[in-house]
PDB file of C-alpha atoms and ligand atoms in Angstrom:
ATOM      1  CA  UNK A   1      17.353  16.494  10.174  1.00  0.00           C
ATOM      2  CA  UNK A   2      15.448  13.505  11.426  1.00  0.00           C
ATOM      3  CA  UNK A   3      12.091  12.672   9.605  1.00  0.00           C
ATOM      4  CA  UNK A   4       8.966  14.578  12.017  1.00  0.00           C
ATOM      5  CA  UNK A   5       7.473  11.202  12.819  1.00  0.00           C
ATOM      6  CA  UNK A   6      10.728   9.115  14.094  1.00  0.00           C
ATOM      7  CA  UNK A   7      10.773  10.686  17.505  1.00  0.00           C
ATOM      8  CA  UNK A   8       8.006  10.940  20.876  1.00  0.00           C
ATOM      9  CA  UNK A   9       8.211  14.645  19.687  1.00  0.00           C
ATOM     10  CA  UNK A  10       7.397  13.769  16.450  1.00  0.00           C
ATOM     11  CA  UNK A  11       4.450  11.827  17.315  1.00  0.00           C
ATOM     12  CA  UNK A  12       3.049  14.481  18.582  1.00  0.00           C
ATOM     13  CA  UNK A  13       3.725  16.454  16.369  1.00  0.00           C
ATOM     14  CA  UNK A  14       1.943  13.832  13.843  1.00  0.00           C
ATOM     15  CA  UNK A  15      -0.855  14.354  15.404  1.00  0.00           C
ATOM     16  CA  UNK A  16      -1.249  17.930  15.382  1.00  0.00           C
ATOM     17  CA  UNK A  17      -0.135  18.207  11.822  1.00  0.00           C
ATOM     18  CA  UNK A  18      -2.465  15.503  10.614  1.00  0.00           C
ATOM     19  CA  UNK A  19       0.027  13.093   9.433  1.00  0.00           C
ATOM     20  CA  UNK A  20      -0.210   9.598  10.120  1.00  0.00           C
ATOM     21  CA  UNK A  21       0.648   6.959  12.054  1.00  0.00           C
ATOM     22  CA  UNK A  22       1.554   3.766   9.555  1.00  0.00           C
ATOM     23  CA  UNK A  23       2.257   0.086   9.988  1.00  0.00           C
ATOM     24  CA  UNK A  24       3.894  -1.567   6.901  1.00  0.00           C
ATOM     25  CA  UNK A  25       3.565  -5.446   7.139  1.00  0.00           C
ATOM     26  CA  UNK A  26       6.097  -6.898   4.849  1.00  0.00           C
ATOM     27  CA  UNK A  27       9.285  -4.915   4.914  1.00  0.00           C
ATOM     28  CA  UNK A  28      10.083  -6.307   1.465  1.00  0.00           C
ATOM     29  CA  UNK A  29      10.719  -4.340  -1.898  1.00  0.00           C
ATOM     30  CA  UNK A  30       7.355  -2.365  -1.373  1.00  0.00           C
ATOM     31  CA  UNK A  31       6.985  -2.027   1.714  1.00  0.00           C
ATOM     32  CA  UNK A  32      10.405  -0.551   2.193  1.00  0.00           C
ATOM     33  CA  UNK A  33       9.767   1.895  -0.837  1.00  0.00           C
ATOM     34  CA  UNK A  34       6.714   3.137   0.320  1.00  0.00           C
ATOM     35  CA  UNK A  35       7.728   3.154   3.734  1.00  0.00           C
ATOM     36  CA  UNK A  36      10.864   5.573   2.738  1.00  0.00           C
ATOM     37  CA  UNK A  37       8.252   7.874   0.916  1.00  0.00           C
ATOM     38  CA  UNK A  38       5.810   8.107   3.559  1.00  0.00           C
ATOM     39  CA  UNK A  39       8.647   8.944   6.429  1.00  0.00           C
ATOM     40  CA  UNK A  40       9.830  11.604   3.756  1.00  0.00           C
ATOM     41  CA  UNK A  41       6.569  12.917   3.257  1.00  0.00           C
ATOM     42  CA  UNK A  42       6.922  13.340   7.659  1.00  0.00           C
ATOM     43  CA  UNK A  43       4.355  10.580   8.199  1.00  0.00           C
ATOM     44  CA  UNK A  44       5.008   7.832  11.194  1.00  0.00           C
ATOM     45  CA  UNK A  45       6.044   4.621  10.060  1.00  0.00           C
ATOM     46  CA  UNK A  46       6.399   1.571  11.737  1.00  0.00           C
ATOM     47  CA  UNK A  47       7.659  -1.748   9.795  1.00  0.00           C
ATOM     48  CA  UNK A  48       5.387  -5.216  11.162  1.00  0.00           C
ATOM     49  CA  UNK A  49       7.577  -8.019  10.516  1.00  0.00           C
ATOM     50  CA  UNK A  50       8.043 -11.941  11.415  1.00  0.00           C
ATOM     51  CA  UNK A  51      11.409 -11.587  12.812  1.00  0.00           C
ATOM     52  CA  UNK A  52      11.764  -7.871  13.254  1.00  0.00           C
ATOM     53  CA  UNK A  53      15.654  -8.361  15.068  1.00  0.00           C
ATOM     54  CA  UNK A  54      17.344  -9.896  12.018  1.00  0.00           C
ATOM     55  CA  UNK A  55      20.147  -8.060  11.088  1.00  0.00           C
ATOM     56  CA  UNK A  56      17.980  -7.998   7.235  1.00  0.00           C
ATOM     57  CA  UNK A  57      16.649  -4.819   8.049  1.00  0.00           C
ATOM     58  CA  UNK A  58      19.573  -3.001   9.649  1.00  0.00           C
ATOM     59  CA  UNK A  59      19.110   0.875   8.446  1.00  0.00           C
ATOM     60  CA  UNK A  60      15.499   1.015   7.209  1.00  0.00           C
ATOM     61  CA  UNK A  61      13.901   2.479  10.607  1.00  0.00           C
ATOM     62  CA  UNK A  62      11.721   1.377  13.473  1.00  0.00           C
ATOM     63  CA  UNK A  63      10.825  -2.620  13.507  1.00  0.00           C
ATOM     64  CA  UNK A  64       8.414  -4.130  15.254  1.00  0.00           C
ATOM     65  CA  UNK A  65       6.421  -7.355  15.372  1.00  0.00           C
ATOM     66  CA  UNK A  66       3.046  -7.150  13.264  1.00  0.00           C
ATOM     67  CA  UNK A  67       0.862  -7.089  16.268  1.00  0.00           C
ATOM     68  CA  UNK A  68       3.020  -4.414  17.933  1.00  0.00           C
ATOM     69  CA  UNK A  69       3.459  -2.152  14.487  1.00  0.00           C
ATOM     70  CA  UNK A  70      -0.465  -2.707  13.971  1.00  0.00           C
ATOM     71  CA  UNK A  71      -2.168  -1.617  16.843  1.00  0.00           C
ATOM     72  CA  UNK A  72       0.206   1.620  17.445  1.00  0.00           C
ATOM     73  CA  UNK A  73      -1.082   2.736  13.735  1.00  0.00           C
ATOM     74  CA  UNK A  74      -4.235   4.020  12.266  1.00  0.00           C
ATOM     75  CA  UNK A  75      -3.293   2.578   8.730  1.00  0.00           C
ATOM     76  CA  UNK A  76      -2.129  -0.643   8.096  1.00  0.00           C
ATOM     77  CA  UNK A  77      -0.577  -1.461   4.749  1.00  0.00           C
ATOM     78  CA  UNK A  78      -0.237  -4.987   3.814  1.00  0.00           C
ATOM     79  CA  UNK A  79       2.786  -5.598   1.349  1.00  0.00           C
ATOM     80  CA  UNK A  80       3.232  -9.030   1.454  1.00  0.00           C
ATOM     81  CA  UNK A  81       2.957 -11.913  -1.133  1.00  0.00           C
ATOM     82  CA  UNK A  82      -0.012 -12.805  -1.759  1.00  0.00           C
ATOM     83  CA  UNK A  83       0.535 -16.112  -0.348  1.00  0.00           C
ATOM     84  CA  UNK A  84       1.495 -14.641   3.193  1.00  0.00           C
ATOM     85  CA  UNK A  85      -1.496 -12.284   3.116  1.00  0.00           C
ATOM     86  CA  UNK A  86      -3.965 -14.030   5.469  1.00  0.00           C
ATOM     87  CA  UNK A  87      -1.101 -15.457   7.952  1.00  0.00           C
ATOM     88  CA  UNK A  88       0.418 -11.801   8.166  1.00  0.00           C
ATOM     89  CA  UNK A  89      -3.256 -10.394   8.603  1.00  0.00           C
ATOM     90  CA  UNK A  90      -3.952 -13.158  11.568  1.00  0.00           C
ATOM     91  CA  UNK A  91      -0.898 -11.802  12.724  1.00  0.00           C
ATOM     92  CA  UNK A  92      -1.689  -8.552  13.042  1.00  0.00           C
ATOM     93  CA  UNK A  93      -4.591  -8.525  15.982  1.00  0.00           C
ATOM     94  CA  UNK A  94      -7.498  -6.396  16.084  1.00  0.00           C
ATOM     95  CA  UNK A  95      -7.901  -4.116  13.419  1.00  0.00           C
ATOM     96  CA  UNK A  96     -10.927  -3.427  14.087  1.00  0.00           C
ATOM     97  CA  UNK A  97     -11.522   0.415  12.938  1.00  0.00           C
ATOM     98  CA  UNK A  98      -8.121   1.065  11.016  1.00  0.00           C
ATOM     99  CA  UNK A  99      -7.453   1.841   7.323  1.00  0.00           C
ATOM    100  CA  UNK A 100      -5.863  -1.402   5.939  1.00  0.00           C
ATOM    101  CA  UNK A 101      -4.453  -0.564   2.603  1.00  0.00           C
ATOM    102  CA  UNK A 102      -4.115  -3.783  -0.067  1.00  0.00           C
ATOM    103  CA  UNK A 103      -1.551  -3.316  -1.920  1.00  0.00           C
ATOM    104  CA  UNK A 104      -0.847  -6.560  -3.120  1.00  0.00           C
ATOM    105  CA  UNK A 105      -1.673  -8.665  -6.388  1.00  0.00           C
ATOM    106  CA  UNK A 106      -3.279 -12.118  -6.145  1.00  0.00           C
ATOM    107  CA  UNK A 107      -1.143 -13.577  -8.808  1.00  0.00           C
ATOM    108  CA  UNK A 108      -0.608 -17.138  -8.459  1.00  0.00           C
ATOM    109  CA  UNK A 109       1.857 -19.854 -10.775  1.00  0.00           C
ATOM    110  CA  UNK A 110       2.015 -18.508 -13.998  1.00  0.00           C
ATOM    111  CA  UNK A 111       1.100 -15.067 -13.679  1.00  0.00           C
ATOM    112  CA  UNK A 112      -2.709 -15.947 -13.084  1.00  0.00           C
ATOM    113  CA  UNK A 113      -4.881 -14.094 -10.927  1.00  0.00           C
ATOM    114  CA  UNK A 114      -6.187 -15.895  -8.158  1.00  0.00           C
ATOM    115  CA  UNK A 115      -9.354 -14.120  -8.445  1.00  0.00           C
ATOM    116  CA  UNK A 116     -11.163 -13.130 -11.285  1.00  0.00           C
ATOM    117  CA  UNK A 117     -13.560 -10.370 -12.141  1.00  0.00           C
ATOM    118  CA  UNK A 118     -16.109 -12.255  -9.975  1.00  0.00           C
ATOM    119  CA  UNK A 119     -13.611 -11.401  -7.303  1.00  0.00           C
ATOM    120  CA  UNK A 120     -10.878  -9.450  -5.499  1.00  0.00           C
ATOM    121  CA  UNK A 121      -8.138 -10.314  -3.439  1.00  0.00           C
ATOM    122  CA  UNK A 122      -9.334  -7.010  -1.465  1.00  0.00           C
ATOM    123  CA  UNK A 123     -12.642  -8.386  -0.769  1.00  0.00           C
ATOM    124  CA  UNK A 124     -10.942 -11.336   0.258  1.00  0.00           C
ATOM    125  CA  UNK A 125      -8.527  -9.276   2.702  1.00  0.00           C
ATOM    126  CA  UNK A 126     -12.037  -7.345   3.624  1.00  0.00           C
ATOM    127  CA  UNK A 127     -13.387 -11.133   4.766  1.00  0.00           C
ATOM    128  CA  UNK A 128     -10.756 -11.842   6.382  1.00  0.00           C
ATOM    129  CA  UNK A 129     -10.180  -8.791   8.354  1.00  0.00           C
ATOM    130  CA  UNK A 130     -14.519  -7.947   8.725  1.00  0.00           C
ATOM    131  CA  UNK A 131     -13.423  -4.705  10.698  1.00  0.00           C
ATOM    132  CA  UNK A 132     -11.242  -3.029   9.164  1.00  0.00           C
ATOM    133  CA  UNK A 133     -12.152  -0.172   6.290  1.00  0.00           C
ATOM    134  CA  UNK A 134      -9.645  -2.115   3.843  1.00  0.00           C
ATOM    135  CA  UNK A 135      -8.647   0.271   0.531  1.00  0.00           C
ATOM    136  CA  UNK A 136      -7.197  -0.904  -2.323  1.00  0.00           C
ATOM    137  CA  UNK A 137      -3.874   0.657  -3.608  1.00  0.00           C
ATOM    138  CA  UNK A 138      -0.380   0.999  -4.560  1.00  0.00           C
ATOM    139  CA  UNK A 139      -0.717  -2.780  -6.552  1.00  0.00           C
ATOM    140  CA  UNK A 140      -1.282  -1.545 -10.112  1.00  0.00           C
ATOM    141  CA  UNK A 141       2.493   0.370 -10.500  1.00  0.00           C
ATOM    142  CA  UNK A 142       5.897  -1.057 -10.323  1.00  0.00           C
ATOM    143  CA  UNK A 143       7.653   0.012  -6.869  1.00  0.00           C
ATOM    144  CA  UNK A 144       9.994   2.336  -9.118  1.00  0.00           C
ATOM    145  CA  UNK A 145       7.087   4.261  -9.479  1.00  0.00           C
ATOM    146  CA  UNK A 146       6.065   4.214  -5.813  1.00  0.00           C
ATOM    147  CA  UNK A 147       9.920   5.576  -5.434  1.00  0.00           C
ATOM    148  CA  UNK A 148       9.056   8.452  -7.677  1.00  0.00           C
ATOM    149  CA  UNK A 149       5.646   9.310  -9.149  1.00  0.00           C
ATOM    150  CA  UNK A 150       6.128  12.566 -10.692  1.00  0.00           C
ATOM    151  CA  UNK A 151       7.438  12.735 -14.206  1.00  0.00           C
ATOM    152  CA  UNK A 152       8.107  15.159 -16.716  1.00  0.00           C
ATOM    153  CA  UNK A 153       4.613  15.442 -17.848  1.00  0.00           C
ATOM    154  CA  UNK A 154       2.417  14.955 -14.986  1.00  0.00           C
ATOM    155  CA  UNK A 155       2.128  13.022 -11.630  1.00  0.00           C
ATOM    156  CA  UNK A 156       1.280   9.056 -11.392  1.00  0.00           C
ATOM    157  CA  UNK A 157      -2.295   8.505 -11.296  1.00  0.00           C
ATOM    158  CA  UNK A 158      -2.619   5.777  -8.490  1.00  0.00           C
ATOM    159  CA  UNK A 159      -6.307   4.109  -8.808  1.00  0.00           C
ATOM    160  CA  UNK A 160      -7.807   3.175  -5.706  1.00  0.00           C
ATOM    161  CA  UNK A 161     -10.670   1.644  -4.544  1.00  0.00           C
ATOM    162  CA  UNK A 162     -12.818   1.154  -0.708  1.00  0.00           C
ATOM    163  CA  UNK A 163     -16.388   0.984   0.188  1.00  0.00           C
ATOM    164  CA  UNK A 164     -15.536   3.970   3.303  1.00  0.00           C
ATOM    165  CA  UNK A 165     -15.152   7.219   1.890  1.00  0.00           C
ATOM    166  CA  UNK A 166     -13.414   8.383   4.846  1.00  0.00           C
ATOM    167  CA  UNK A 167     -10.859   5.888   4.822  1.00  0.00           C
ATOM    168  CA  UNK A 168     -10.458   6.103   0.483  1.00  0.00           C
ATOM    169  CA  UNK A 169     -10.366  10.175   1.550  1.00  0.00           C
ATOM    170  CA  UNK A 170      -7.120   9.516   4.306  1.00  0.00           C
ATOM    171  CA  UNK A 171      -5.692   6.892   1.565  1.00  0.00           C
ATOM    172  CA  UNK A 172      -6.184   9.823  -1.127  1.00  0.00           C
ATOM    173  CA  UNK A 173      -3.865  12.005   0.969  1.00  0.00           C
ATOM    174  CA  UNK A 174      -1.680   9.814   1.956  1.00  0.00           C
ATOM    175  CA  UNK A 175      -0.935   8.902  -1.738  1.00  0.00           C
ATOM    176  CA  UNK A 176      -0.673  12.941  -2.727  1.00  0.00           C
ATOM    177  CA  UNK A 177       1.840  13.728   0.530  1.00  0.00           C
ATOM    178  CA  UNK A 178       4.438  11.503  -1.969  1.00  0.00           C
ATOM    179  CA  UNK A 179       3.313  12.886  -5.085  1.00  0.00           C
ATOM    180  CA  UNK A 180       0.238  10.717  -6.871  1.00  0.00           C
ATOM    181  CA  UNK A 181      -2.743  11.809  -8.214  1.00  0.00           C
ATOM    182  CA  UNK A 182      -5.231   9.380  -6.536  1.00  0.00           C
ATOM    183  CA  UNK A 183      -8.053   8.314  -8.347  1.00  0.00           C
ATOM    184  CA  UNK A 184     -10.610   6.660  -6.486  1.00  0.00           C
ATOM    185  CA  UNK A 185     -12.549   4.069  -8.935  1.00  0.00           C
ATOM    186  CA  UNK A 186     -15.709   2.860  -6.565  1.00  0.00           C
ATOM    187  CA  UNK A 187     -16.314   0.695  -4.072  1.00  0.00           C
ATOM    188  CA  UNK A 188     -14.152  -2.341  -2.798  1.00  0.00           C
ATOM    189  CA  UNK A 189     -15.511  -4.239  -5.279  1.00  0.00           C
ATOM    190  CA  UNK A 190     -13.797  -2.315  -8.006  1.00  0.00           C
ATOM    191  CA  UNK A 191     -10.540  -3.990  -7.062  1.00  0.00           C
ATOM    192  CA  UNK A 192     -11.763  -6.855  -9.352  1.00  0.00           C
ATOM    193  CA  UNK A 193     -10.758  -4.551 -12.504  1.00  0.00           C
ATOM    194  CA  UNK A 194      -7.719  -2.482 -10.453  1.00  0.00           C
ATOM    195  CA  UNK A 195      -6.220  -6.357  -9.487  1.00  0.00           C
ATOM    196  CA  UNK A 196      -5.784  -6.880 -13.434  1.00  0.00           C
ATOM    197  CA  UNK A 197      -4.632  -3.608 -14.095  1.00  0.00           C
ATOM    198  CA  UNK A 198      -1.424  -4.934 -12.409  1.00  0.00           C
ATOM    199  CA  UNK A 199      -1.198  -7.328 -14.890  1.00  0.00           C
ATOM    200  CA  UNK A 200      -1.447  -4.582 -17.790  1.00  0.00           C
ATOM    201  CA  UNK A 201       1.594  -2.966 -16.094  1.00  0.00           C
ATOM    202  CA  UNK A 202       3.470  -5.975 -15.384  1.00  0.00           C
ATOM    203  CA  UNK A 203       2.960  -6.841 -19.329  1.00  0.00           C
ATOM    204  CA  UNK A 204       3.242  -3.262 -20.656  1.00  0.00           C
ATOM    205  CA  UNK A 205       6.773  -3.208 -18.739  1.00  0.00           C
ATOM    206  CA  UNK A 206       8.456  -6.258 -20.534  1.00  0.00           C
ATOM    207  CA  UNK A 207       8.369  -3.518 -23.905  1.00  0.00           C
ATOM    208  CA  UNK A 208       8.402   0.101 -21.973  1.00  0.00           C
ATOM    209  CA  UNK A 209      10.517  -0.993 -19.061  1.00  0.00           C
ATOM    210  CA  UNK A 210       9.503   0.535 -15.335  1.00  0.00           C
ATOM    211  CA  UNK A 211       9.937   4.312 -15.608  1.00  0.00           C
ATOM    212  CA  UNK A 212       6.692   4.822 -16.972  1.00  0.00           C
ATOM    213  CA  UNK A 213       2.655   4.973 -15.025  1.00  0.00           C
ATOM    214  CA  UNK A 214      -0.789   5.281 -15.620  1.00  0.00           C
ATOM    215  CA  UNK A 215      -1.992   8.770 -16.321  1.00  0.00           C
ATOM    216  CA  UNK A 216      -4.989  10.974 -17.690  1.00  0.00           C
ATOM    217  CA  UNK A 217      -5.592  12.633 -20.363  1.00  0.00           C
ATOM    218  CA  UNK A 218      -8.713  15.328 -20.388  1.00  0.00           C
ATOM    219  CA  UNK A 219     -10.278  17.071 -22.410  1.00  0.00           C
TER     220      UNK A 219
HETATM  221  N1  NAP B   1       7.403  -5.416  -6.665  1.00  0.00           N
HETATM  222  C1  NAP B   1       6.565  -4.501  -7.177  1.00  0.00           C
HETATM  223  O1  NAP B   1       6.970  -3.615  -7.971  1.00  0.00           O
HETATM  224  C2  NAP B   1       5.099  -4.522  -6.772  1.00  0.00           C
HETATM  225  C3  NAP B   1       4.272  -3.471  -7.194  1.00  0.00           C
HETATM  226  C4  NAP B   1       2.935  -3.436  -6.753  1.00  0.00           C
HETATM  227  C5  NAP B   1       2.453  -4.420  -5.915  1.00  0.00           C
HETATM  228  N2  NAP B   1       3.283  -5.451  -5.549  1.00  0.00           N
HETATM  229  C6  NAP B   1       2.738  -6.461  -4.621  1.00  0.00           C
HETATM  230  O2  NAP B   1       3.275  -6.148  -3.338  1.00  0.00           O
HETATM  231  C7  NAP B   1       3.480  -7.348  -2.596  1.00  0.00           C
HETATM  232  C8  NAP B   1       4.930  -7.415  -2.111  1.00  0.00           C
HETATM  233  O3  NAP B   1       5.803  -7.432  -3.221  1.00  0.00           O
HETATM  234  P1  NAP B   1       7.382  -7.235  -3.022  1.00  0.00           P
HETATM  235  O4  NAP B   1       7.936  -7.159  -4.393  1.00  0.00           O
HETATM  236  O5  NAP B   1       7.640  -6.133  -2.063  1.00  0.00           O
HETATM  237  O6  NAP B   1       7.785  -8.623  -2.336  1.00  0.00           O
HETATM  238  P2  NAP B   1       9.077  -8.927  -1.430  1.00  0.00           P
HETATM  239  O7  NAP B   1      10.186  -8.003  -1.767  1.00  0.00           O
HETATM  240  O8  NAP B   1       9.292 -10.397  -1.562  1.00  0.00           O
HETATM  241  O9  NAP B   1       8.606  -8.584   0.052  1.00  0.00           O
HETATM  242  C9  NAP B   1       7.604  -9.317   0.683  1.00  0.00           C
HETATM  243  C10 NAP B   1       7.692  -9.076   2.189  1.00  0.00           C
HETATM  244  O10 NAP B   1       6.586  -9.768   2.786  1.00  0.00           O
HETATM  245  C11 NAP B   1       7.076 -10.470   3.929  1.00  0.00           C
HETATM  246  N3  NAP B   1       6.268 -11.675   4.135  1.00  0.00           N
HETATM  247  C12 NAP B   1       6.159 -12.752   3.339  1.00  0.00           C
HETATM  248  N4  NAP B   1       5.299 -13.641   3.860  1.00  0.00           N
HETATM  249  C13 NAP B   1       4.881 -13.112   5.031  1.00  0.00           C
HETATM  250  C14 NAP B   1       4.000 -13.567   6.046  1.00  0.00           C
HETATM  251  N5  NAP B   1       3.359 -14.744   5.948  1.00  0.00           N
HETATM  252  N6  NAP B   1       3.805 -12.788   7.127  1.00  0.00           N
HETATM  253  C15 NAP B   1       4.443 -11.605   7.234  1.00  0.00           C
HETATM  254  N7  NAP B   1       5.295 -11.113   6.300  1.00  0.00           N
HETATM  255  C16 NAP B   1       5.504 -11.869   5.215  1.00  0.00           C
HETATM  256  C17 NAP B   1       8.517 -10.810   3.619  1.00  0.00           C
HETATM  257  O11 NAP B   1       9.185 -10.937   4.844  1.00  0.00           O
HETATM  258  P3  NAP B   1      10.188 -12.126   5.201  1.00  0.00           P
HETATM  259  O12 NAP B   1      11.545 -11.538   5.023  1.00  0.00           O
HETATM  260  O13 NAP B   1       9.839 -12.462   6.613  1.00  0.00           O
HETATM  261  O14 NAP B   1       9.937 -13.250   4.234  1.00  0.00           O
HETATM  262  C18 NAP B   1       8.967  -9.576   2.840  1.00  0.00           C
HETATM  263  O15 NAP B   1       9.438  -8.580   3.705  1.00  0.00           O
HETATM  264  C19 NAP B   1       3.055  -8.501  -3.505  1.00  0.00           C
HETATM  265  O16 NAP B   1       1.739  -8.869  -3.193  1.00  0.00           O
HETATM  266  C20 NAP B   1       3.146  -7.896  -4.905  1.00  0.00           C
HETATM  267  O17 NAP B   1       2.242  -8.506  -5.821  1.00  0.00           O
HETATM  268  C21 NAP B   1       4.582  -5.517  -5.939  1.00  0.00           C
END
């Protein structure tokens, strides 16, 4: 059966059923991952991309240009290199009023983080893009995790962070429709201690490999 959101009747039917309408920008490795989950979930996805007709991206749904994917969507999620993050943003028009999810890493040459804990590379994507309710996520897992958060002993916490509490709140159920357990740390600014946690996984994988994610223990 074709995913709820793929069709005219399934945008509407997005809309009475409260799921959303997405634009990926970067149809790379994450993008494509999450982009999978969310249409499985029934969500509406869209892929924003700089040459959405090459043959590259054959099979993995509905392609359009960034501008075009953007303003048909309420959330945004940027998935690009960090490097490409501005240009793809200036891409992307007005977002003026959408939920722009940051999932990427500002890790420059040599595995260094282009911002430190004075910094984010959300509140840089927040200055670039003034209008937009930007949240950070999805940047502190690998994307095998993204492909599968639930394991035998509990789901995937996925720590987020945004100044709007609406938009964290939509971000917070998008993440559980695919099967995290969202965590919301603060406000934007808390992306200066969720940007390194990337590292930690990055490093912890080179000894536990990439089936494995963050999770709580409570007492
Ligand atoms: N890999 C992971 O497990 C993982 C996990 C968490 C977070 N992240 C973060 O997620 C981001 C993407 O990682 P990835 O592994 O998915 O990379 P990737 O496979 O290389 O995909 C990057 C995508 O971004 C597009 N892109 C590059 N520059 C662009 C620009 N200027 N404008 C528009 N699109 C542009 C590329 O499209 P073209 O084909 O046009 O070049 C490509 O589709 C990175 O910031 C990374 O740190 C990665």
């Amino acid at each position: 059966m074709e995913a709820p959101g793929r069709t005219l009747a399934g945008l509407a039917r997005t809309q009475q059923e409260g799921l959303m309408k997405i634009a990926i920008i970067g149809a790379g490795r994450v993008g494509t991952t999450l982009g999978t989950q969310f249409q499985r979930a029934g969500h509406h996805v869209v892929y924003g991309a700089r040459t959405p007709d090459s043959p590259k991206y054959a099979g993995i749904g509905t392609v359009a240009t960034i501008s075009d994917a953007a303003a048909a969507a309420d959330v945004v999620v940027l998935t690009t290199p960090w490097a490409g993050a501005q240009e793809a943003l200036e891409g992307a028009g007005d977002l003026t009023g959408k939920v722009l999810v940051d999932a990427t890493n500002p890790i420059g040459p040599g595995m260094v983080l282009t911002h430190g804990t004075t910094d984010s590379g959300a509140e840089q994507v927040a200055r670039w893009v003034p209008g937009a309710r930007v949240v950070k996520a999805f940047n502190a897992i690998g994307m095998e995790v993204m492909a599968n958060p639930v394991f035998a002993n509990g789901r995937s916490v996925l720590w987020m962070s945004g100044d709007d509490a609406d938009a964290c709140a939509q971000v917070a159920e998008l993440a559980a429709s695919i099967g995290f357990e969202p965590v919301r740390l603060g406000p934007l600014a808390r992306a200066r201690f969720q940007e390194p946690a990337a590292l930690v996984w990055i490093t912890a994988s080179a000894t536990l490999g990439r089936e494995f994610s963050w999770g709580i223990l409570r007492r």
